[in-house]
């Protein structure tokens, strides 16, 4: 998993706004940030760095194997 | 010899087919079949909003920031709209070294700097933009200092300071997809919100595209939010674009190659610093060539001799050419720098430049060219495009500030600041005293229909699957980086299938996927541009390498390639001499 977990969200939306690839959405029911599209996470860590309460955990693994030009 | 190194068309289909199969199957079994759209969205679910301004700035990176500020200061009413957050989208948040030419301390004159860049770039640079970078970088850096850019690793706060001081309205999380045109002039742009079901038409007197570059959503380089949207909407509106044969050659790490953060060794957490004149010739396709001829693992380095004995018994051409003055193996190592970005790379935890440690893989930036080489064709030094009313700046402008190869660390960020400021001021001045007619309701409705089409389709293809197929076709080393006609043409056969058959059936069931659908279409058009421009440029130079034309052709190729759409909607290509500017389209 790239972005793995949001735990202790205070609903400030900083992660939603600072994610360039639109991975995180606001759950309208709970008014909390949820990981909606983990497959589109580029693992840049902008969400984690913008979170004021350190709620976000990220791992370096990609959910889908990535296509590289050589290996 | 040639026979040995050329794969037949049939073999290509086998290889690429395998790749596509593997990656597609990983997430979507039987992806090639159309799927049904679970959403029952109607066009009437969307609200329509109209906004009016003088200068519309699209893009919230370094170029967009300076463009909005300087357009405002030149007396125009300005709006800034961006797909992501200002200073937290595009490439800008990840760049940490900014070039600053300080004439008081520099040992090199501006003339010498421009001459050195031209020598390294083998004349592919436009010296007007190279000079402009050096002339203006100092002033832009001073402004960034005042705004607090150098005091934080994150740049949203410092970027918003001058914008808020001027009360410039900002709309974030809006994906612009179309340019508005009236009587041949660009008079605004349209797009949709990523937050709510809303289409917005921005009516303006001029538009500046600060939309950055793009790629094929590759691994390990934070460019996955960009898909050359600005370039493609401008191309569709009739502007000329350029630079598609060049390639950024950043490698990625084999370990966790999908992680931008780890590839760049946490560089994003560092504060920015300055770079001074040090012209080089780097990050073209050397390592791709080395991997192609000898196999992996590859050690990176400009000037490393690529044609050594490998496992293959085929004799290959010498590989990408580095001008003598810039071969690092011939020169003593520069003294260690105690400050700025170079010291940061050497600090504990970095172990060398980011993205270049351990075993490497290729394609980290696949689909992106050298910064500033690709984008809209300028007709003047302010970034006015071949369409009246439409400007571009930064990575969205094919200014050839550095040419078809990287020539100066830090110049990409500084170049976006410099060009943003100049284009903003020019767009503002051109808008004063200009009266614009309203765009017809019929054209707005047509655009609304095109924006929503993927959401209204009941059956079709998911953008994720089409993107994976595209990656399987375009990213292999033997297509994108080490080029030859047979493989470029074979890849083009696949791409034309995606263009003609799959693009019209791209489907989305929510706003996120609507964004992906439009991005996927833009990437497919970009792929066509890259393949056809690469076929046309029958020589090798800088970051464009042709195995079947391995030498520089000074006689026929002192020229850039411009790309435009003809009346029938097909893609056309023309040469433009290095020393000439085009006119309005
Ligand atoms: C990891 C990394 C390291 C780098 N290091 C350096 C360095 O040390 N020094 C250096 O000089 N350069 C470096 N660069 C390059 C540099 O970051 C870029 O050249 C520069 O930041 C480009 O700025 P820009 O404003 O032109 O475009 P970008 O910063 O890419 O901004 C583009 C903007 O356009 C918006 N946008 C795109 N499409 C749309 C659309 N359809 N609708 C609305 N908005 C849209 C995006 O949301 C974004 O806000 C690096 C880049 C990366 C990724």
mmCIF file of C-alpha atoms and ligand atoms in Angstrom, chain B residues 58-64 81-85 89-98 174-177 210-213 221-222 225-226 229-230 233 264 267 341 371-372 393-396 409-414 416, ligand 1:
data_model
loop_
_atom_site.group_PDB
_atom_site.id
_atom_site.type_symbol
_atom_site.label_atom_id
_atom_site.label_comp_id
_atom_site.label_asym_id
_atom_site.label_seq_id
_atom_site.Cartn_x
_atom_site.Cartn_y
_atom_site.Cartn_z
ATOM 1 C CA UNK B 58 -3.982 28.494 -15.257
ATOM 2 C CA UNK B 59 -1.614 26.586 -12.966
ATOM 3 C CA UNK B 60 -0.438 27.115 -9.398
ATOM 4 C CA UNK B 61 3.296 26.359 -9.620
ATOM 5 C CA UNK B 62 6.258 28.729 -9.755
ATOM 6 C CA UNK B 63 5.241 30.096 -13.174
ATOM 7 C CA UNK B 64 1.593 30.630 -12.201
ATOM 8 C CA UNK B 81 -7.096 28.590 -11.296
ATOM 9 C CA UNK B 82 -5.324 25.316 -10.636
ATOM 10 C CA UNK B 83 -5.947 21.584 -10.764
ATOM 11 C CA UNK B 84 -4.093 21.155 -7.475
ATOM 12 C CA UNK B 85 -3.296 23.456 -4.579
ATOM 13 C CA UNK B 89 0.862 20.478 -7.228
ATOM 14 C CA UNK B 90 2.844 20.079 -10.414
ATOM 15 C CA UNK B 91 6.627 19.847 -10.152
ATOM 16 C CA UNK B 92 7.301 22.984 -8.123
ATOM 17 C CA UNK B 93 6.955 21.524 -4.586
ATOM 18 C CA UNK B 94 9.758 19.043 -5.272
ATOM 19 C CA UNK B 95 12.455 21.338 -6.689
ATOM 20 C CA UNK B 96 14.971 22.587 -4.172
ATOM 21 C CA UNK B 97 17.715 24.355 -6.109
ATOM 22 C CA UNK B 98 16.974 27.655 -7.809
ATOM 23 C CA UNK B 174 -10.478 22.818 -10.914
ATOM 24 C CA UNK B 175 -9.363 20.830 -13.952
ATOM 25 C CA UNK B 176 -9.335 23.017 -17.035
ATOM 26 C CA UNK B 177 -9.999 21.050 -20.208
ATOM 27 C CA UNK B 210 1.263 27.802 -16.520
ATOM 28 C CA UNK B 211 0.125 24.191 -16.556
ATOM 29 C CA UNK B 212 3.576 22.602 -16.390
ATOM 30 C CA UNK B 213 4.649 19.489 -18.237
ATOM 31 C CA UNK B 221 9.023 11.035 -10.224
ATOM 32 C CA UNK B 222 6.245 13.258 -8.918
ATOM 33 C CA UNK B 225 -0.812 14.832 -11.630
ATOM 34 C CA UNK B 226 0.318 16.348 -14.921
ATOM 35 C CA UNK B 229 -3.180 19.289 -20.328
ATOM 36 C CA UNK B 230 -2.226 22.845 -21.310
ATOM 37 C CA UNK B 233 -5.897 22.014 -25.077
ATOM 38 C CA UNK B 264 14.371 11.370 -4.132
ATOM 39 C CA UNK B 267 14.476 15.766 -0.721
ATOM 40 C CA UNK B 341 21.673 22.371 -3.056
ATOM 41 C CA UNK B 371 12.030 21.069 -18.820
ATOM 42 C CA UNK B 372 11.334 24.080 -21.069
ATOM 43 C CA UNK B 393 5.195 30.205 -19.291
ATOM 44 C CA UNK B 394 7.458 27.800 -17.439
ATOM 45 C CA UNK B 395 7.304 24.106 -18.204
ATOM 46 C CA UNK B 396 4.214 24.707 -20.374
ATOM 47 C CA UNK B 409 21.030 22.975 -12.291
ATOM 48 C CA UNK B 410 18.316 25.175 -10.824
ATOM 49 C CA UNK B 411 17.426 26.874 -14.091
ATOM 50 C CA UNK B 412 14.106 25.057 -14.441
ATOM 51 C CA UNK B 413 12.639 26.552 -11.293
ATOM 52 C CA UNK B 414 14.175 29.970 -11.972
ATOM 53 C CA UNK B 416 9.440 29.262 -14.555
HETATM 54 C C1 LIG C 1 11.595 15.769 -7.968
HETATM 55 C C2 LIG C 1 11.903 17.017 -8.743
HETATM 56 C C3 LIG C 1 13.058 17.703 -8.488
HETATM 57 C C4 LIG C 1 13.338 18.880 -9.191
HETATM 58 N N1 LIG C 1 14.454 19.569 -8.849
HETATM 59 C C5 LIG C 1 14.690 20.763 -9.403
HETATM 60 C C6 LIG C 1 15.719 21.601 -8.912
HETATM 61 O O1 LIG C 1 16.392 21.275 -7.923
HETATM 62 N N2 LIG C 1 15.922 22.791 -9.562
HETATM 63 C C7 LIG C 1 15.160 23.203 -10.613
HETATM 64 O O2 LIG C 1 15.397 24.277 -11.151
HETATM 65 N N3 LIG C 1 14.137 22.439 -11.058
HETATM 66 C C8 LIG C 1 13.890 21.244 -10.481
HETATM 67 N N4 LIG C 1 12.807 20.506 -10.906
HETATM 68 C C9 LIG C 1 11.993 21.030 -12.029
HETATM 69 C C10 LIG C 1 11.060 22.156 -11.555
HETATM 70 O O3 LIG C 1 10.347 21.700 -10.438
HETATM 71 C C11 LIG C 1 10.062 22.561 -12.644
HETATM 72 O O4 LIG C 1 10.732 22.825 -13.863
HETATM 73 C C12 LIG C 1 9.267 23.808 -12.250
HETATM 74 O O5 LIG C 1 8.870 23.744 -10.903
HETATM 75 C C13 LIG C 1 8.049 23.972 -13.130
HETATM 76 O O6 LIG C 1 7.229 25.010 -12.638
HETATM 77 P P1 LIG C 1 5.895 25.419 -13.439
HETATM 78 O O7 LIG C 1 5.211 26.432 -12.619
HETATM 79 O O8 LIG C 1 6.276 25.775 -14.820
HETATM 80 O O9 LIG C 1 5.020 24.087 -13.510
HETATM 81 P P2 LIG C 1 4.477 23.145 -12.314
HETATM 82 O O10 LIG C 1 5.144 23.416 -11.024
HETATM 83 O O11 LIG C 1 4.541 21.751 -12.823
HETATM 84 O O12 LIG C 1 2.961 23.606 -12.114
HETATM 85 C C14 LIG C 1 1.934 23.250 -12.981
HETATM 86 C C15 LIG C 1 0.618 23.685 -12.364
HETATM 87 O O13 LIG C 1 -0.416 23.573 -13.347
HETATM 88 C C16 LIG C 1 -1.546 22.990 -12.758
HETATM 89 N N5 LIG C 1 -2.310 22.335 -13.836
HETATM 90 C C17 LIG C 1 -1.873 21.366 -14.679
HETATM 91 N N6 LIG C 1 -2.860 20.985 -15.500
HETATM 92 C C18 LIG C 1 -3.939 21.737 -15.185
HETATM 93 C C19 LIG C 1 -5.273 21.783 -15.662
HETATM 94 N N7 LIG C 1 -5.708 20.976 -16.634
HETATM 95 N N8 LIG C 1 -6.135 22.664 -15.096
HETATM 96 C C20 LIG C 1 -5.731 23.471 -14.086
HETATM 97 N N9 LIG C 1 -4.483 23.462 -13.595
HETATM 98 C C21 LIG C 1 -3.599 22.598 -14.132
HETATM 99 C C22 LIG C 1 -0.997 22.040 -11.718
HETATM 100 O O14 LIG C 1 -1.958 21.729 -10.732
HETATM 101 C C23 LIG C 1 0.163 22.864 -11.161
HETATM 102 O O15 LIG C 1 -0.313 23.722 -10.164
HETATM 103 C C24 LIG C 1 12.478 19.337 -10.213
HETATM 104 C C25 LIG C 1 11.297 18.645 -10.467
HETATM 105 C C26 LIG C 1 10.994 17.496 -9.725
HETATM 106 C C27 LIG C 1 9.703 16.800 -9.971
#
